[in-house]
mmCIF file of C-alpha atoms in Angstrom:
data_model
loop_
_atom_site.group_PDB
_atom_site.id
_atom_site.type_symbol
_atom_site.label_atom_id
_atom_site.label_comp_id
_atom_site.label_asym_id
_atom_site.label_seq_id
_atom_site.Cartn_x
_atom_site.Cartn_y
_atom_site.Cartn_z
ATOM 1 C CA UNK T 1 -16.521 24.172 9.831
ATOM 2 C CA UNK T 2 -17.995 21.519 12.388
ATOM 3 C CA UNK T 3 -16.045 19.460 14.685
ATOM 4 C CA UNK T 4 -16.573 16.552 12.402
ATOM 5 C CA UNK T 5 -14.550 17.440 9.860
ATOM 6 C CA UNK T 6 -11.413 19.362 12.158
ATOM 7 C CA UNK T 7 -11.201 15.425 13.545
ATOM 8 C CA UNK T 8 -10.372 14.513 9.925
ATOM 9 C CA UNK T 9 -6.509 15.460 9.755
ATOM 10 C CA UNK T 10 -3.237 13.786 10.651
ATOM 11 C CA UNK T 11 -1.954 17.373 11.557
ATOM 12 C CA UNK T 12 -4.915 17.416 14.116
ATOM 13 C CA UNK T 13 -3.020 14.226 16.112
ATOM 14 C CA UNK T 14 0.055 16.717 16.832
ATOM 15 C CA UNK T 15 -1.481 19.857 16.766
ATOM 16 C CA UNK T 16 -3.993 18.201 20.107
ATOM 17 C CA UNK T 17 -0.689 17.718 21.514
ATOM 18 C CA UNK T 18 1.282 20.304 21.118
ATOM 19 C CA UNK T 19 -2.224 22.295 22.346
ATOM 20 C CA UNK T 20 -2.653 20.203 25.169
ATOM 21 C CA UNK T 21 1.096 20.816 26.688
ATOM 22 C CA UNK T 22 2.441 23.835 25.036
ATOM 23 C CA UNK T 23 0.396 26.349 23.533
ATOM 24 C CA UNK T 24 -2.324 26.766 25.266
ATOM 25 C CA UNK T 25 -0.831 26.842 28.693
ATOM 26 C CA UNK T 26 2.055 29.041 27.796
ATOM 27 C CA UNK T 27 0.970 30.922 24.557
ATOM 28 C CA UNK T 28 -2.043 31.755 23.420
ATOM 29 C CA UNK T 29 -4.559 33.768 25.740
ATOM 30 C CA UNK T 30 -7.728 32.049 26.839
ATOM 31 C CA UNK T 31 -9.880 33.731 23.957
ATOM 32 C CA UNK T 32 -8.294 32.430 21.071
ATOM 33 C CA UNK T 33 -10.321 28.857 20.406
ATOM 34 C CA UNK T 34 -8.142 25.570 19.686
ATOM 35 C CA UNK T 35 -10.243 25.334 15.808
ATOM 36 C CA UNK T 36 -9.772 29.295 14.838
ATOM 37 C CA UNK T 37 -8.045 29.466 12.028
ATOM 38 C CA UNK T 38 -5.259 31.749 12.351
ATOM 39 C CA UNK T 39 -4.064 29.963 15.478
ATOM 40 C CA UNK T 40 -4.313 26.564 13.679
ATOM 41 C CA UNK T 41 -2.409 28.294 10.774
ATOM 42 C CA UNK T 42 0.393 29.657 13.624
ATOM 43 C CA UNK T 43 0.780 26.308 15.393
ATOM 44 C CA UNK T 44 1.019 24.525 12.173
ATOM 45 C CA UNK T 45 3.677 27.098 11.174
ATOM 46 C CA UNK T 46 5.888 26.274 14.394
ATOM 47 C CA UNK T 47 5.395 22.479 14.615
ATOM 48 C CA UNK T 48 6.187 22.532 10.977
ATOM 49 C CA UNK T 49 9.317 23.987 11.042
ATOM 50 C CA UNK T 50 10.235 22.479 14.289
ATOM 51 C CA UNK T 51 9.440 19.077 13.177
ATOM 52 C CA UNK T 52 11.498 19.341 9.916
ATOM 53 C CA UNK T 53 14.169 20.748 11.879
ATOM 54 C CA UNK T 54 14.294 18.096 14.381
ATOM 55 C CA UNK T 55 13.842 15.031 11.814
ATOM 56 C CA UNK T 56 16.508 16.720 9.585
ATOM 57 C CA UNK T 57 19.201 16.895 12.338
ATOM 58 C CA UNK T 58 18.272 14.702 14.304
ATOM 59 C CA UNK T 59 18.210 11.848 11.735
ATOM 60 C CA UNK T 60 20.880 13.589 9.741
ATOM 61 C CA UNK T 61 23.475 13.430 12.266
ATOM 62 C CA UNK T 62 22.685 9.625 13.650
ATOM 63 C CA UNK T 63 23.241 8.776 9.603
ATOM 64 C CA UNK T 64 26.509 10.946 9.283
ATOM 65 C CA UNK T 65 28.228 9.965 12.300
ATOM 66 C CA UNK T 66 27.057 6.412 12.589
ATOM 67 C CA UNK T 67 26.451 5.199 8.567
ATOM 68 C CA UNK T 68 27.865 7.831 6.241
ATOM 69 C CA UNK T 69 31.864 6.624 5.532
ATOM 70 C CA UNK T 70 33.787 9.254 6.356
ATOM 71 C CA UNK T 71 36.379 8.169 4.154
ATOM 72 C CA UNK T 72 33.998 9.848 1.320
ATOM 73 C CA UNK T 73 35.538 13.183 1.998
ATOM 74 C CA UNK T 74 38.539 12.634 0.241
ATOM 75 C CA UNK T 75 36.836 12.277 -3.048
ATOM 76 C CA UNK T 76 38.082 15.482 -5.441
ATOM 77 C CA UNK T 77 34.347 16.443 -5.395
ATOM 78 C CA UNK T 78 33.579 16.824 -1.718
ATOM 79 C CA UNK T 79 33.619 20.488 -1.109
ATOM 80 C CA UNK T 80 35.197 22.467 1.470
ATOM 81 C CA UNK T 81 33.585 22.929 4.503
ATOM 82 C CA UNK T 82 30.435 20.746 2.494
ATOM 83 C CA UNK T 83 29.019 19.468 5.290
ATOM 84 C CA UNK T 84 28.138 22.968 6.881
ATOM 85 C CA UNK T 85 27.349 24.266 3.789
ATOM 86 C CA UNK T 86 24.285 21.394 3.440
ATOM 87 C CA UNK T 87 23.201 22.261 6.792
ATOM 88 C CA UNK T 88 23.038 25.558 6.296
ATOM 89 C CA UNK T 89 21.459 25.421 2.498
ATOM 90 C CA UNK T 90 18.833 23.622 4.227
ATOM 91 C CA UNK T 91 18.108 24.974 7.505
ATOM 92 C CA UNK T 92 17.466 28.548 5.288
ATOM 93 C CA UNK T 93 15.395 26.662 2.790
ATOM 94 C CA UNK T 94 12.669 24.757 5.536
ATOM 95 C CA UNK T 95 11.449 27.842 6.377
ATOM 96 C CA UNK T 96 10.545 28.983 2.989
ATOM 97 C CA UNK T 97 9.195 25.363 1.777
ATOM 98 C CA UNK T 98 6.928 24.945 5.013
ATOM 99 C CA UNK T 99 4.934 28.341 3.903
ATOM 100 C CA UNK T 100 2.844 26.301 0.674
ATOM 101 C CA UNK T 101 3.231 23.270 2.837
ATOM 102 C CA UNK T 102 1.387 24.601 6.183
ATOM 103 C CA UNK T 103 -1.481 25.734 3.391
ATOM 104 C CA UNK T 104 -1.485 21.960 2.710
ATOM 105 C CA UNK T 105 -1.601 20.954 6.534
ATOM 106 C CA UNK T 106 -4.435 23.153 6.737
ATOM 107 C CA UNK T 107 -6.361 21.932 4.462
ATOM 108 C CA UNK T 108 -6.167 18.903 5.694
ATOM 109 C CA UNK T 109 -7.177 20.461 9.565
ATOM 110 C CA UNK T 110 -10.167 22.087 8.510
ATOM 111 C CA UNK T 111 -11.522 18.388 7.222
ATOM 112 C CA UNK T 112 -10.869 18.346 3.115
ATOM 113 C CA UNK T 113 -8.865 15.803 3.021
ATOM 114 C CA UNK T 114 -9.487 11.673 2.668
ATOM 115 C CA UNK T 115 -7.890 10.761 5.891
ATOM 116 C CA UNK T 116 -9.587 8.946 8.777
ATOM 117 C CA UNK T 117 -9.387 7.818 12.315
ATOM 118 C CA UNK T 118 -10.248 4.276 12.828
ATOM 119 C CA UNK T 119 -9.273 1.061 10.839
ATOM 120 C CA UNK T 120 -13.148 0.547 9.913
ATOM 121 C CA UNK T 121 -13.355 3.517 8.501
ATOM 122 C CA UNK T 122 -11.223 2.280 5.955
ATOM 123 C CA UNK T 123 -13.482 1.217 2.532
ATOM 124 C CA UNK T 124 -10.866 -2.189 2.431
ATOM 125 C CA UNK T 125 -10.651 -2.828 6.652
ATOM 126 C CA UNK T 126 -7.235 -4.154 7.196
ATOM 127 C CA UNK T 127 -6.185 -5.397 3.976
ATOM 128 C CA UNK T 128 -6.986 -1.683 2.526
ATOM 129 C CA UNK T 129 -5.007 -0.378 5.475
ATOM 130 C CA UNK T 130 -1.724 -1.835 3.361
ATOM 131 C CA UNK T 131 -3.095 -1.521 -0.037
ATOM 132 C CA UNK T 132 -3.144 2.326 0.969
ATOM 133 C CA UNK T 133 0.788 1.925 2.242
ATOM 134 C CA UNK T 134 1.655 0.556 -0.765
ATOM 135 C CA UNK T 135 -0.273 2.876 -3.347
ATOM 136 C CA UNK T 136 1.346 5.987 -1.240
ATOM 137 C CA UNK T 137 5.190 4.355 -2.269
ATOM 138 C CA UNK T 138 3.831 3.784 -5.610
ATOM 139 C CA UNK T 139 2.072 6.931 -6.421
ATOM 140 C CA UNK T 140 4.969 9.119 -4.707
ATOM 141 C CA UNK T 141 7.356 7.745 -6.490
ATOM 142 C CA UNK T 142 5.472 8.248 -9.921
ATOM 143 C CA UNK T 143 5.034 11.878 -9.205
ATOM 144 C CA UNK T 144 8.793 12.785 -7.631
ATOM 145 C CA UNK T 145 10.339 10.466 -10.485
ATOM 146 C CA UNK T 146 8.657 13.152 -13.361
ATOM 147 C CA UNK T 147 8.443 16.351 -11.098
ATOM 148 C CA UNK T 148 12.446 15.363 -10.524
ATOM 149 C CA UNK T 149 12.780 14.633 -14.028
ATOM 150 C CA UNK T 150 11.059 18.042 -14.993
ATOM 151 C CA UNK T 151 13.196 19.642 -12.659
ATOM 152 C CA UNK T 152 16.032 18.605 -15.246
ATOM 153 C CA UNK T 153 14.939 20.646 -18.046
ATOM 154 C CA UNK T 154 17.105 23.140 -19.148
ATOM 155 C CA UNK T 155 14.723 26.264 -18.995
ATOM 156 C CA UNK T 156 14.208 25.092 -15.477
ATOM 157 C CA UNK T 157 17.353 23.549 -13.888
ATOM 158 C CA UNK T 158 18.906 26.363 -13.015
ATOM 159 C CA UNK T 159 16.609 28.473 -11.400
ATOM 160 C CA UNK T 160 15.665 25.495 -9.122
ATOM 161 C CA UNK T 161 17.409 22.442 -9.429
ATOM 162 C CA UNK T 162 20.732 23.092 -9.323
ATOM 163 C CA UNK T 163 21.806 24.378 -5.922
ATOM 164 C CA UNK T 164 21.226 20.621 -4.577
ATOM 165 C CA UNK T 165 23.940 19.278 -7.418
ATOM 166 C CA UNK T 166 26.394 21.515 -6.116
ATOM 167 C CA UNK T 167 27.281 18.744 -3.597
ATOM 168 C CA UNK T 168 28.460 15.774 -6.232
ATOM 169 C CA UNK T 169 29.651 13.493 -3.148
ATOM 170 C CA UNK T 170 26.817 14.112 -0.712
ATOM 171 C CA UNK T 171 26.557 13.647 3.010
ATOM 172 C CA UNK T 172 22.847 12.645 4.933
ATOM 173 C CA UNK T 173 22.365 16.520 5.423
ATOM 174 C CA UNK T 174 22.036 16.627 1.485
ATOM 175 C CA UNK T 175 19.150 15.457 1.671
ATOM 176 C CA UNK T 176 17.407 18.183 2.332
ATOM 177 C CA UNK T 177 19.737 21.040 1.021
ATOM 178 C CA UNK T 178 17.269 22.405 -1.671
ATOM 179 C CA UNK T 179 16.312 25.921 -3.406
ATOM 180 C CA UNK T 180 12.241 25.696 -1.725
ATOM 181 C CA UNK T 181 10.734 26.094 -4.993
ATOM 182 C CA UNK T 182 13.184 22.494 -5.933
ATOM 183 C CA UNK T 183 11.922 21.472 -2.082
ATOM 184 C CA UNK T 184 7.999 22.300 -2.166
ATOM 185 C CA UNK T 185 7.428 20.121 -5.450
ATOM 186 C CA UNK T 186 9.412 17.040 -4.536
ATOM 187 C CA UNK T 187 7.521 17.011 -1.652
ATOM 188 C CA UNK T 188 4.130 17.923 -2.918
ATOM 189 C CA UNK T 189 3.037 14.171 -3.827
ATOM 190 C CA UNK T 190 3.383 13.401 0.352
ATOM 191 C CA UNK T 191 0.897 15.939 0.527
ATOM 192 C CA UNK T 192 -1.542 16.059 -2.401
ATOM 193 C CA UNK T 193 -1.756 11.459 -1.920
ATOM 194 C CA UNK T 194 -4.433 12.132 1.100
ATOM 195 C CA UNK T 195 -6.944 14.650 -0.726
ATOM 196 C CA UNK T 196 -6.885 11.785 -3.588
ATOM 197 C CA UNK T 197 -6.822 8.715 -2.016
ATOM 198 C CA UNK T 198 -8.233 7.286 1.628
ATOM 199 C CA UNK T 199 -5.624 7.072 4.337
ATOM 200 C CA UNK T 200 -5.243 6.650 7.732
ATOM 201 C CA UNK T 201 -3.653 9.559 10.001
ATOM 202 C CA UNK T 202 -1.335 7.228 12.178
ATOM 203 C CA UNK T 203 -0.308 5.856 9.025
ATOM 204 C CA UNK T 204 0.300 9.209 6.891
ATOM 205 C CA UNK T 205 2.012 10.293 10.221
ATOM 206 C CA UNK T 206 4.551 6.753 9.978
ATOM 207 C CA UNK T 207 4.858 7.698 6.185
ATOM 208 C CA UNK T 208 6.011 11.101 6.563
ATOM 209 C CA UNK T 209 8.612 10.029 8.684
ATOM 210 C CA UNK T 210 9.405 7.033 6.417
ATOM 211 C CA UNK T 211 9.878 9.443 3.844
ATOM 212 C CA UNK T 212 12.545 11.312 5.596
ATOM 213 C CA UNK T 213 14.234 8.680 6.932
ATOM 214 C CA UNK T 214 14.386 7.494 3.232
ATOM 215 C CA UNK T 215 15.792 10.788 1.842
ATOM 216 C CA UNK T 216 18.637 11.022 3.855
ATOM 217 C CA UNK T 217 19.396 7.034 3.169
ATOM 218 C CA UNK T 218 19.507 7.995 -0.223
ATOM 219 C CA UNK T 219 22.282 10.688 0.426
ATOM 220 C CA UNK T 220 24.092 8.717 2.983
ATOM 221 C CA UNK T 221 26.851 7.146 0.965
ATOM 222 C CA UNK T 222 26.203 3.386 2.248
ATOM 223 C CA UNK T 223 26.065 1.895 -1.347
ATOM 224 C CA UNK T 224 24.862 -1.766 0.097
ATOM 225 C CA UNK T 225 22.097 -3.045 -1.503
ATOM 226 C CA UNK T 226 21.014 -6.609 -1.296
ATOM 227 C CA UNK T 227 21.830 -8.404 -4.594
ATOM 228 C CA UNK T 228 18.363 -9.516 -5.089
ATOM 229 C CA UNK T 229 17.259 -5.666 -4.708
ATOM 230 C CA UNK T 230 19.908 -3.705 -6.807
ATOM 231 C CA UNK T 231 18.170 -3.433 -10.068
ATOM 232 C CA UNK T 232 14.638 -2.846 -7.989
ATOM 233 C CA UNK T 233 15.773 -0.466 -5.231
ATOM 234 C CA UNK T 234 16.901 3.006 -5.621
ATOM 235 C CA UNK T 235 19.410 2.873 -3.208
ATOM 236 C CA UNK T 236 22.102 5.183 -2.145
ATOM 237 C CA UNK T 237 24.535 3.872 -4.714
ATOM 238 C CA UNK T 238 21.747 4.394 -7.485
ATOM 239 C CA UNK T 239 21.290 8.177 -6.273
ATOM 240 C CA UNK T 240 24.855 8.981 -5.983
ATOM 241 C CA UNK T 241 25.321 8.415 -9.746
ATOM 242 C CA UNK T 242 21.826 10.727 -9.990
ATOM 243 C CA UNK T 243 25.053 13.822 -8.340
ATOM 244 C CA UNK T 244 27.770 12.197 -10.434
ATOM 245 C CA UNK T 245 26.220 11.728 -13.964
ATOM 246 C CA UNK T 246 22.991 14.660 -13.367
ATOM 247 C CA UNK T 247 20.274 12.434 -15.793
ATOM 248 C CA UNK T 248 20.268 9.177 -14.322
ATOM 249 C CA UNK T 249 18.454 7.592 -11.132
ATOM 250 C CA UNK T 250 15.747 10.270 -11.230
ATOM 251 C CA UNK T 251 13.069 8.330 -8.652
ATOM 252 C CA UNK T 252 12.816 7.873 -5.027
ATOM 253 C CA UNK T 253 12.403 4.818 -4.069
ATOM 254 C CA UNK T 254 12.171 2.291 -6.786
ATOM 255 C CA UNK T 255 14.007 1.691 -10.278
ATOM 256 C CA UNK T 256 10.905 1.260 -12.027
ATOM 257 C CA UNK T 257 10.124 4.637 -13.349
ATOM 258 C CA UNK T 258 14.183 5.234 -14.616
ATOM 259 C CA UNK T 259 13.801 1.580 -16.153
ATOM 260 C CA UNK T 260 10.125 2.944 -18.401
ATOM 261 C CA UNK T 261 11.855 6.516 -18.858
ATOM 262 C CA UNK T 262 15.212 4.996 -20.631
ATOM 263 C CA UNK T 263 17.249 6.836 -17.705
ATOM 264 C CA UNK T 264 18.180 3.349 -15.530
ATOM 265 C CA UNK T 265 22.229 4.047 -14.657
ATOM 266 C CA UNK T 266 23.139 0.799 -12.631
ATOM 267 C CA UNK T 267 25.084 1.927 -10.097
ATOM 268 C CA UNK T 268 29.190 2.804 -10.871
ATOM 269 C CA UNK T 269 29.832 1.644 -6.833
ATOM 270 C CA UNK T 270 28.620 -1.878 -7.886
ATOM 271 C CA UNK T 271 30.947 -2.118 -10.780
ATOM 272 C CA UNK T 272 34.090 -1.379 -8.755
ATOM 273 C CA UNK T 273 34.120 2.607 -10.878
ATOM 274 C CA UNK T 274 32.328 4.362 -7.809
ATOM 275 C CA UNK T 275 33.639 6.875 -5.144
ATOM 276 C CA UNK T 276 35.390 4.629 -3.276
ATOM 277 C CA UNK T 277 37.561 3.029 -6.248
ATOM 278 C CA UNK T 278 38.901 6.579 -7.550
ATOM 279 C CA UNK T 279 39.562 7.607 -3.761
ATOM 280 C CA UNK T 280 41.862 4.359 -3.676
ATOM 281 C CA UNK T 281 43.004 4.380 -6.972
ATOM 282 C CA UNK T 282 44.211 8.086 -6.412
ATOM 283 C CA UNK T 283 45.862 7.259 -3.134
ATOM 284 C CA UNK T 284 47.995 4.460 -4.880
ATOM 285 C CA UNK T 285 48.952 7.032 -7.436
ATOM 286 C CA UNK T 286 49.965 9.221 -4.351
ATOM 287 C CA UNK T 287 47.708 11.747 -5.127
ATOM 288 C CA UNK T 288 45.717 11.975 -2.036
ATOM 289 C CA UNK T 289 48.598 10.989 0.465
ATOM 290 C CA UNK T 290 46.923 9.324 4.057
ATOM 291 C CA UNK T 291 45.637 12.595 5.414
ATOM 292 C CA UNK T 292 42.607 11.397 7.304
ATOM 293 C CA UNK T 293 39.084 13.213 5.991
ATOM 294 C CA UNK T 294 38.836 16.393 7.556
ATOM 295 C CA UNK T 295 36.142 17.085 9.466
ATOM 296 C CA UNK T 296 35.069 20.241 7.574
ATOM 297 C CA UNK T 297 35.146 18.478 4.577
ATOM 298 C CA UNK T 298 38.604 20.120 2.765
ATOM 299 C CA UNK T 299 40.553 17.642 0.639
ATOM 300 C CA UNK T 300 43.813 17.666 -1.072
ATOM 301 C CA UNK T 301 43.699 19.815 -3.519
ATOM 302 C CA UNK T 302 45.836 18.028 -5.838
ATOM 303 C CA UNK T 303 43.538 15.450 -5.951
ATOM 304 C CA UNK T 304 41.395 17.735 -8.362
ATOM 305 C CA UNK T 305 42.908 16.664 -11.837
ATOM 306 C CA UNK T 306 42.063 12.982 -13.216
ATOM 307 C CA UNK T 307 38.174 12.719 -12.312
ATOM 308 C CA UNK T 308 35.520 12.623 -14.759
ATOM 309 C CA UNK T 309 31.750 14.023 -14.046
ATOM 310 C CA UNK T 310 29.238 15.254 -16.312
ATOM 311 C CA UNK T 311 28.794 19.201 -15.753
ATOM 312 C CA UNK T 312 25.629 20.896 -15.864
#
């Protein structure tokens, strides 16, 4: 493969880096080149996993302790001891879902992807620049709304799906608590949207961030959504009812998709019926008492009769 094509990768930007300061001073011996293959496919492997790790936590704990309401825990459907139980789900599954993913990277290193390095290599300059933004939102939230969908069926739900609808009320670290199978395909468009479609690396880079930062938004019980927004956003309050009511609010980021597939839910949180109303409306009926939420996530256990939720 010439050096051309290695340049051609948004995995190239970190792996240079991660190179430059870490591996090949302190890892790899002298006679292992920076473009062989199995040490491309190594480093990918650890600055995979330690990426999603760090983005996971890292944003997953600035949403739970400064955006998720606390107050959440009390519902009848928060778990006990939930909010290790996501962390742990998901810190087993990133492993297994960076495997295919890493293959993807790789791919991508070794030039066969549609990504490029300068603004003018764009076909559209500038103005393609944010076309290409806007397709990836689009055409990501397309794919995940029918993968997602898919994901429903009955002769697959089970086997995949429904480990991350265990957790009915969830917390930011829901976000990524999924079986990898459930984890790899949701976050296959991210990946295959480059070997389609022209893209620049800084700006697949932003995205892929973006995209994580979204997730855990979606998870992070803060059911605001500007009024103007609600029936076009998929917000948190939209994917809540997705846990609640299982086959509603299947996309990511957008309504549009639930609106053409006849499974739009507008949110229960914006008609005064969400979380929040049945935590208050059990606590006048003295059901819940004014025990704070516990920090493991237990819940009074009396509080268990009286709620309605769709089983799957």
């Amino acid at each position: 493969m010439d050096g051309e094509k290695i340049k051609d990768s948004a995995m190239d930007l970190v792996l240079n880096v991660a190179d430059y300061y870490f591996f090949t001073p302190y890892v790899y011996p002298a006679s292992w080149p920076e473009d062989g293959a199995l040490r491309q496919i190594i480093s990918l492997l650890v600055v995979t996993n330690l990426g999603a790790a760090v983005l996971y936590l890292g944003l997953g704990a600035i949403s739970y302790y400064f955006i998720f309401d606390h107050n959440l825990m009390k519902h009848p459907h928060f778990l006990e001891n939930q909010v290790w139980r996501e962390i742990k789900y998901a810190m087993t599954s990133l492993p297994w879902i960076s495997i295919p993913t890493v293959a993807l990277f790789f791919a991508e290193v070794r030039g066969y992807s549609k990504l490029y390095d300068n603004v003018a290599d764009s076909p559209l300059g500038w103005p393609g620049l944010f076309l290409s933004m806007i397709s990836f939102l689009f055409f990501t939230d397309m794919c995940i709304y029918w993968i997602h969908r898919f994901l429903h069926h009955k002769l697959i739900y089970k086997l995949f799906h429904k480990p991350h609808h265990i957790w009915k009320i969830p917390t930011p670290f829901a976000s990524h608590a999924f079986h990898p199978v459930d984890g790899f395909l949701q976050g296959m468009p991210y990946h295959i949207y480059p070997f389609l479609f022209p893209l620049h690396k800084v700006l697949y880079l932003a995205l892929y961030v973006f995209v994580n930062i979204w997730t855990i938004s979606i998870h992070d019980g803060d059911y605001r959504v500007p009024g103007a927004l609600t029936t076009v956003i998929n917000g948190s309050a939209h994917h809540t009812d997705h846990h609640l009511f299982f086959d509603y609010n299947y996309g990511q980021y957008f309504t549009l998709w639930d609106r053409l597939g006849g499974s739009y839910r507008h949110p229960s949180a914006l008609m005064g019926k969400g979380p929040h109303d049945l935590i208050r409306k059990l606590q006048a009926e003295g059901k819940l008492g004014n025990d704070e939420a516990k920090p493991n996530g237990q819940v009074n256990g009396r509080a268990q009769r009286g709620v309605t939720c769709k089983e799957e």
